Short mmCIF file of C-alpha atoms and ligand atoms in Angstrom, two decimals:
data_model
loop_
_atom_site.label_atom_id
_atom_site.label_comp_id
_atom_site.label_asym_id
_atom_site.label_seq_id
_atom_site.Cartn_x
_atom_site.Cartn_y
_atom_site.Cartn_z
CA MET T 1 108.50 156.91 88.84
CA ARG T 2 110.31 153.60 88.71
CA SER T 3 113.77 154.16 90.18
CA GLY T 4 115.21 155.29 93.50
CA ARG T 5 116.47 158.46 91.85
CA ALA T 6 113.03 159.33 90.44
CA LEU T 7 111.36 158.67 93.80
CA ASN T 8 113.93 160.90 95.48
CA ALA T 9 113.50 163.66 92.89
CA ALA T 10 109.74 163.58 93.61
CA GLY T 11 110.47 163.99 97.32
CA LEU T 12 109.08 160.55 98.15
CA ILE T 13 112.25 159.06 99.63
CA PRO T 14 115.34 160.69 101.12
CA ALA T 15 118.66 160.59 99.24
CA ASP T 16 120.11 158.03 101.62
CA ARG T 17 117.44 155.50 100.64
CA VAL T 18 117.98 155.65 96.88
CA GLY T 19 120.37 152.68 96.88
CA GLU T 20 118.01 150.54 98.95
CA ALA T 21 115.06 151.45 96.75
CA ASP T 22 117.02 150.44 93.66
CA SER T 23 118.03 147.09 95.10
CA VAL T 24 114.39 146.32 95.91
CA ALA T 25 113.30 147.60 92.48
CA ARG T 26 115.73 145.24 90.75
CA ARG T 27 113.91 142.31 92.39
CA TYR T 28 110.30 143.57 92.28
CA ALA T 29 109.19 146.28 89.87
CA VAL T 30 108.37 149.71 91.27
CA ALA T 31 105.94 152.15 89.68
CA VAL T 32 104.31 155.18 91.26
CA THR T 33 101.92 157.30 89.20
CA PRO T 34 101.63 161.10 89.64
CA GLN T 35 98.17 160.58 91.18
CA ILE T 36 99.55 158.30 93.90
CA ALA T 37 102.65 160.47 94.40
CA ASN T 38 100.33 163.41 95.12
CA LEU T 39 98.46 161.43 97.75
CA ILE T 40 101.50 160.20 99.67
CA ASP T 41 102.07 162.21 102.82
CA ARG T 42 105.76 163.05 102.62
CA GLY T 43 105.90 164.21 106.22
CA ALA T 44 104.44 161.10 107.86
CA ALA T 45 106.81 158.45 109.18
CA ASP T 46 104.62 155.48 108.28
CA ASP T 47 102.15 156.78 105.76
CA PRO T 48 99.69 154.04 104.71
CA LEU T 49 99.97 155.07 101.06
CA ALA T 50 103.77 155.16 101.12
CA ARG T 51 103.71 151.69 102.64
CA GLN T 52 101.60 150.29 99.80
CA TYR T 53 103.62 151.71 96.94
CA LEU T 54 107.20 152.61 97.95
CA PRO T 55 109.89 149.89 98.00
CA ASP T 56 111.02 148.60 101.39
CA MET T 57 114.09 146.53 102.28
CA ARG T 58 111.88 144.05 104.14
CA GLU T 59 110.66 142.83 100.75
CA LEU T 60 114.00 141.11 100.25
CA THR T 61 113.40 138.85 103.26
CA ARG T 62 111.56 135.68 102.48
CA THR T 63 109.82 133.57 105.14
CA PRO T 64 109.25 129.79 104.96
CA GLU T 65 105.48 129.95 104.38
CA GLU T 66 105.83 132.30 101.40
CA ARG T 67 105.34 130.98 97.86
CA ASP T 68 106.04 132.33 94.38
CA ASP T 69 102.51 131.41 93.32
CA PRO T 70 100.57 131.78 96.59
CA ILE T 71 97.07 131.19 95.21
CA GLY T 72 98.09 128.40 92.84
CA ASP T 73 97.29 130.05 89.51
CA ASP T 74 99.77 127.82 87.68
CA ALA T 75 98.10 124.60 88.76
CA ARG T 76 94.81 125.83 87.28
CA SER T 77 96.12 127.38 84.07
CA PRO T 78 95.12 125.33 81.01
CA LEU T 79 96.52 127.92 78.56
CA PRO T 80 98.73 131.04 78.75
CA GLY T 81 96.71 133.90 80.26
CA VAL T 82 93.84 131.65 81.39
CA VAL T 83 93.14 130.43 84.95
CA HIS T 84 90.14 128.14 85.37
CA ARG T 85 89.46 127.09 88.95
CA TYR T 86 85.67 127.08 89.23
CA PRO T 87 83.41 125.52 86.59
CA ASP T 88 81.30 128.63 85.97
CA ARG T 89 83.98 131.33 85.77
CA VAL T 90 87.34 131.84 84.19
CA LEU T 91 90.13 134.38 84.60
CA LEU T 92 91.73 136.02 81.58
CA MET T 93 94.98 137.92 82.00
CA PRO T 94 95.45 139.97 78.84
CA THR T 95 98.45 141.70 80.41
CA THR T 96 100.35 141.27 83.66
CA ALA T 97 101.57 144.89 83.72
CA CYS T 98 100.04 147.39 86.19
CA PRO T 99 99.94 151.19 86.53
CA VAL T 100 101.49 150.88 90.01
CA TYR T 101 103.18 147.96 91.70
CA CYS T 102 101.68 147.21 95.09
CA ARG T 103 104.42 146.04 97.45
CA PHE T 104 102.19 143.22 98.76
CA CYS T 105 101.08 141.99 95.31
CA PHE T 106 99.94 138.35 95.36
CA ARG T 107 101.15 137.87 91.77
CA ARG T 108 104.41 139.76 92.18
CA GLU T 109 106.47 137.02 90.54
CA ARG T 110 104.56 137.41 87.30
CA VAL T 111 103.56 141.09 87.23
CA GLY T 112 106.17 143.84 86.86
CA HIS T 113 109.51 142.48 85.66
CA GLY T 114 107.90 139.24 84.55
CA ALA T 115 105.02 141.05 82.83
CA THR T 116 103.65 139.52 79.67
CA THR T 117 100.88 140.52 77.28
CA MET T 118 98.80 137.88 75.55
CA SER T 119 99.49 137.60 71.83
CA ALA T 120 96.66 137.66 69.29
CA ALA T 121 97.03 133.88 68.89
CA GLU T 122 96.83 133.35 72.66
CA ILE T 123 93.68 135.48 72.85
CA ASP T 124 92.17 133.38 70.03
CA GLU T 125 92.98 130.19 71.92
CA ALA T 126 91.52 131.55 75.16
CA LEU T 127 88.30 132.50 73.35
CA ALA T 128 88.11 129.04 71.78
CA TYR T 129 88.58 127.51 75.25
CA ILE T 130 85.65 129.54 76.62
CA SER T 131 83.46 128.86 73.58
CA ALA T 132 83.98 125.13 73.98
CA ARG T 133 82.81 125.21 77.62
CA PRO T 134 79.21 126.39 77.91
CA GLU T 135 79.39 126.00 81.70
CA ILE T 136 81.52 129.18 81.79
CA ARG T 137 79.03 131.96 82.55
CA GLU T 138 81.41 134.68 83.68
CA ALA T 139 84.78 135.85 82.36
CA ILE T 140 86.95 137.92 84.68
CA LEU T 141 89.67 140.08 83.19
CA THR T 142 92.51 140.51 85.63
CA GLY T 143 96.27 140.41 85.56
CA GLY T 144 98.02 142.71 85.96
CA ASP T 145 95.57 145.42 85.16
CA PRO T 146 93.40 145.08 82.03
CA MET T 147 92.56 148.80 82.12
CA ILE T 148 96.08 149.80 81.14
CA LEU T 149 95.31 148.41 77.68
CA SER T 150 94.14 151.00 75.19
CA PRO T 151 90.33 151.34 75.13
CA ARG T 152 90.42 149.93 71.61
CA ARG T 153 92.23 146.74 72.65
CA LEU T 154 90.24 146.31 75.85
CA GLY T 155 86.96 146.93 74.02
CA ASP T 156 87.96 144.43 71.36
CA ILE T 157 88.66 141.67 73.89
CA LEU T 158 85.44 142.41 75.81
CA ARG T 159 83.41 142.39 72.62
CA ARG T 160 84.84 139.06 71.51
CA VAL T 161 84.17 137.42 74.89
CA ALA T 162 80.68 138.95 75.01
CA ALA T 163 79.98 137.47 71.58
CA ILE T 164 80.21 133.96 73.07
CA GLU T 165 76.54 133.21 73.66
CA THR T 166 77.01 131.20 76.84
CA VAL T 167 78.92 133.99 78.64
CA GLU T 168 76.45 136.08 80.64
CA VAL T 169 78.65 138.44 82.64
CA LEU T 170 82.04 140.10 82.30
CA ARG T 171 84.09 141.44 85.16
CA ILE T 172 87.27 143.53 85.23
CA HIS T 173 89.56 143.79 88.24
CA SER T 174 91.42 147.08 88.19
CA ARG T 175 93.50 149.52 90.20
CA VAL T 176 93.36 152.12 87.39
CA PRO T 177 90.41 154.21 88.72
CA VAL T 178 92.44 154.77 91.90
CA ALA T 179 96.04 154.67 90.68
CA ASP T 180 95.84 156.20 87.21
CA PRO T 181 92.38 157.78 86.97
CA GLY T 182 93.28 159.88 83.92
CA ARG T 183 92.92 156.71 81.85
CA ILE T 184 89.17 156.63 82.55
CA ASP T 185 88.17 158.85 79.66
CA ASP T 186 85.16 158.70 77.34
CA ALA T 187 86.76 156.04 75.15
CA ALA T 188 87.56 153.83 78.17
CA VAL T 189 84.00 154.14 79.48
CA ALA T 190 82.56 153.41 76.02
CA ALA T 191 84.68 150.22 75.80
CA LEU T 192 82.74 148.85 78.77
CA ARG T 193 79.40 149.04 76.98
CA GLN T 194 78.80 145.51 75.69
CA ARG T 195 76.04 143.03 74.89
CA ILE T 196 76.30 141.74 78.48
CA PRO T 197 77.02 143.60 81.74
CA VAL T 198 80.64 144.49 82.52
CA TYR T 199 81.21 144.79 86.25
CA VAL T 200 84.30 146.68 87.38
CA SER T 201 85.86 145.70 90.68
CA ILE T 202 88.08 148.50 91.98
CA HIS T 203 91.08 147.60 94.14
CA CYS T 204 91.21 150.21 96.92
CA ASN T 205 92.75 149.80 100.37
CA HIS T 206 92.63 153.20 102.03
CA PRO T 207 90.07 156.02 102.08
CA ARG T 208 92.70 158.54 100.98
CA GLU T 209 93.12 156.62 97.72
CA LEU T 210 89.72 158.00 96.73
CA ASP T 211 90.85 161.60 97.01
CA GLY T 212 91.62 163.75 94.01
CA GLU T 213 91.07 162.50 90.48
CA ALA T 214 89.88 159.03 91.53
CA ALA T 215 86.49 160.41 92.52
CA ARG T 216 85.94 161.81 89.03
CA ALA T 217 86.98 158.56 87.35
CA ILE T 218 84.68 156.48 89.54
CA ALA T 219 81.79 158.89 88.97
CA ALA T 220 82.31 158.63 85.20
CA LEU T 221 81.99 154.84 85.42
CA ALA T 222 78.96 154.98 87.72
CA ASP T 223 77.25 157.63 85.56
CA ALA T 224 77.68 155.32 82.56
CA GLY T 225 75.81 152.61 84.46
CA VAL T 226 78.82 150.37 85.07
CA PRO T 227 78.15 148.26 88.19
CA LEU T 228 81.04 148.91 90.59
CA LEU T 229 82.47 146.64 93.26
CA GLY T 230 85.26 147.25 95.76
CA GLN T 231 88.08 144.87 96.57
CA THR T 232 90.29 145.55 99.56
CA VAL T 233 93.36 143.75 100.84
CA LEU T 234 93.63 143.76 104.62
CA LEU T 235 97.16 145.01 105.32
CA LYS T 236 99.11 145.60 108.48
CA GLY T 237 100.06 149.25 108.85
CA VAL T 238 97.72 150.30 106.02
CA ASN T 239 94.14 149.54 107.03
CA ASP T 240 94.27 147.14 109.99
CA ASP T 241 92.14 149.23 112.32
CA ALA T 242 88.37 149.56 112.53
CA GLU T 243 88.37 153.35 112.00
CA THR T 244 90.24 153.13 108.69
CA LEU T 245 88.14 150.24 107.39
CA GLU T 246 84.95 152.02 108.42
CA ALA T 247 86.03 155.21 106.62
CA LEU T 248 87.08 153.23 103.54
CA PHE T 249 83.87 151.22 103.17
CA ARG T 250 81.68 154.25 103.83
CA ALA T 251 83.61 156.23 101.23
CA LEU T 252 83.31 153.45 98.66
CA VAL T 253 79.54 153.29 99.13
CA ARG T 254 79.32 157.08 98.88
CA HIS T 255 81.13 156.80 95.56
CA ARG T 256 78.60 154.14 94.40
CA VAL T 257 81.06 151.27 94.85
CA ARG T 258 79.72 148.24 96.72
CA PRO T 259 82.45 146.63 98.88
CA TYR T 260 82.68 143.04 97.65
CA TYR T 261 85.71 141.30 99.17
CA LEU T 262 88.08 142.03 102.01
CA HIS T 263 91.04 139.79 101.17
CA HIS T 264 93.23 138.27 103.82
CA PRO T 265 96.79 138.94 102.55
CA ASP T 266 98.32 136.10 100.51
CA PRO T 267 101.77 134.71 101.43
CA ALA T 268 103.59 136.28 98.46
CA PRO T 269 107.39 136.50 98.77
CA GLY T 270 108.75 139.35 100.90
CA THR T 271 105.39 140.47 102.27
CA ALA T 272 105.52 139.23 105.89
CA HIS T 273 105.48 142.83 107.18
CA PHE T 274 101.98 143.23 105.70
CA ARG T 275 100.41 140.10 107.15
CA LEU T 276 98.24 139.77 110.22
CA SER T 277 96.51 136.71 111.61
CA ILE T 278 93.02 135.58 110.62
CA GLU T 279 92.00 136.08 114.27
CA GLU T 280 93.06 139.73 114.06
CA GLY T 281 91.13 140.08 110.81
CA GLN T 282 88.04 138.52 112.35
CA ALA T 283 88.18 140.89 115.32
CA LEU T 284 88.21 143.84 112.91
CA VAL T 285 85.30 142.49 110.89
CA ARG T 286 83.36 141.83 114.09
CA ALA T 287 83.95 145.41 115.20
CA LEU T 288 82.52 146.70 111.92
CA ARG T 289 79.25 144.77 112.22
CA GLY T 290 77.43 147.32 114.34
CA ARG T 291 79.35 150.36 113.10
CA ILE T 292 78.48 150.42 109.41
CA SER T 293 75.49 149.35 107.36
CA GLY T 294 75.28 146.02 105.60
CA LEU T 295 75.81 147.86 102.33
CA CYS T 296 79.29 148.78 103.57
CA GLN T 297 80.30 145.24 104.62
CA PRO T 298 82.45 143.17 102.25
CA THR T 299 82.92 139.41 102.69
CA TYR T 300 86.19 138.61 104.44
CA VAL T 301 87.87 135.89 102.36
CA ILE T 302 91.11 134.00 102.11
CA ASP T 303 92.43 132.39 98.96
CA ILE T 304 93.52 128.97 100.21
CA PRO T 305 97.25 128.70 99.43
CA GLY T 306 97.90 126.13 96.72
CA GLY T 307 95.01 126.90 94.38
CA TYR T 308 91.90 125.65 96.18
CA GLY T 309 89.89 128.85 95.79
CA LYS T 310 88.52 131.58 98.03
CA VAL T 311 86.53 130.86 101.15
CA PRO T 312 84.88 133.25 103.63
CA VAL T 313 86.66 133.43 106.97
CA GLY T 314 84.49 136.06 108.59
CA PRO T 315 83.83 135.77 112.32
CA SER T 316 80.87 133.66 113.34
CA PHE T 317 78.11 135.30 115.33
CA ARG T 318 76.80 131.90 116.39
CA ASP T 319 78.61 130.05 119.19
CA GLU T 320 79.24 126.29 119.16
CA ASP T 321 76.26 125.75 121.48
CA GLY T 322 73.96 127.66 119.13
CA ALA T 323 73.81 130.93 121.08
CA LEU T 324 73.72 134.07 118.95
CA ARG T 325 75.97 137.00 119.69
CA ASP T 326 74.77 140.49 118.75
CA TRP T 327 76.97 143.29 117.46
CA ARG T 328 77.54 144.57 121.00
CA GLY T 329 78.79 141.13 122.07
CA ALA T 330 75.75 140.20 124.16
CA VAL T 331 74.81 136.50 123.99
CA HIS T 332 71.24 135.39 123.22
CA ARG T 333 70.50 131.73 123.95
CA ASP T 334 66.72 131.45 123.65
CA ALA T 335 66.64 133.25 120.31
CA ALA T 336 68.77 130.59 118.62
CA GLY T 337 67.30 127.72 116.67
C1 LIG X 1 89.18 134.97 92.65
C2 LIG X 1 89.01 134.10 91.50
C3 LIG X 1 87.79 134.05 90.81
C4 LIG X 1 86.62 134.91 91.18
O1 LIG X 1 86.04 134.44 92.35
P1 LIG X 1 84.70 135.13 92.88
O2 LIG X 1 84.54 134.49 94.22
O3 LIG X 1 83.62 134.79 91.91
O4 LIG X 1 84.95 136.60 92.96
C5 LIG X 1 87.67 133.19 89.75
N1 LIG X 1 88.68 132.39 89.37
C6 LIG X 1 89.87 132.41 90.02
C7 LIG X 1 90.94 131.51 89.52
C8 LIG X 1 90.07 133.26 91.11
O5 LIG X 1 91.27 133.29 91.71
S1 LIG X 2 97.24 146.22 91.07
FE1 LIG X 2 96.90 144.06 91.67
S2 LIG X 2 98.14 142.87 90.22
FE2 LIG X 2 98.86 144.99 90.10
S3 LIG X 2 100.57 145.15 91.54
FE3 LIG X 2 98.71 145.74 92.67
S4 LIG X 2 97.98 143.82 93.63
FE4 LIG X 2 99.43 143.25 91.98
#
């Protein structure tokens, strides 16, 4: 579903919002898969799934701190489809199309309407770039969503990167297991079997996103021995309360997905209604400390606007004077070093 009319026909928006939805969709691509449409609660006024995927007029309002390229990919892009910010790892973006278009997307100016797919020549150049730099130990396929490529094309790219002797680990960032789980079939799983490990980091922001078919897709990956990580964007009105985050991280671990990062939202254009302050984020992370096991705790990070990389911004449990604060908030002075 990509237009106001299609969203209305599916019962996702009322008829009087079709025009609005289309004007947003002209600016930022809209796509809702049947899986996600099934999970949206049509009766709820502010459903956290509707908020993530359905167009909203507020997206057309831009605030001064927002940037087209919030995490500075362009400044670190030596070649089309390649972003190289840290010496030991490199991003490859074989396609910038996605199965769904998240309304808060940090790369919204290049995914969707601006979507591009790397040509065979561009892939060759990217592989040559990696081969020439033995310090690159890890290649991360992102985009866009690499798992919307056919298993044959994805497997081919993975195999060619894995053939570079100095690359030790591959990683794929994907929303497909949640948003379009039908794509995780035997051929897709087989494409992930390579000379070196292929980690899959699943973008998931709400426990209800794991309902339905997603559970089967994730189990198929885990049963095949694919190491699974979870990536979550902290979003106002979606998951900015301790109960929802607790339920999400517990559910991920139950599904054999280790929460890896909790991302502070990036200042992408038209996304102010999703952003909260770092202090609010820290208070949530602090509240989770005693509530869920360490296995369920991702690292709270922010990508420094401008292209300087990700840094942890989790709350400190050590005061300026060295006192330690336990999960209940009690302060322990003597225990500190
Ligand atoms: C996020 C990101 C990575 C991966 O960082 P990790 O902290 O290893 O997950 C690598 N390169 C770029 C350009 C990134 O934005
Ligand atoms: S899946 Fe990722 S890249 Fe694609 S629209 Fe969502 S946030 Fe953007």
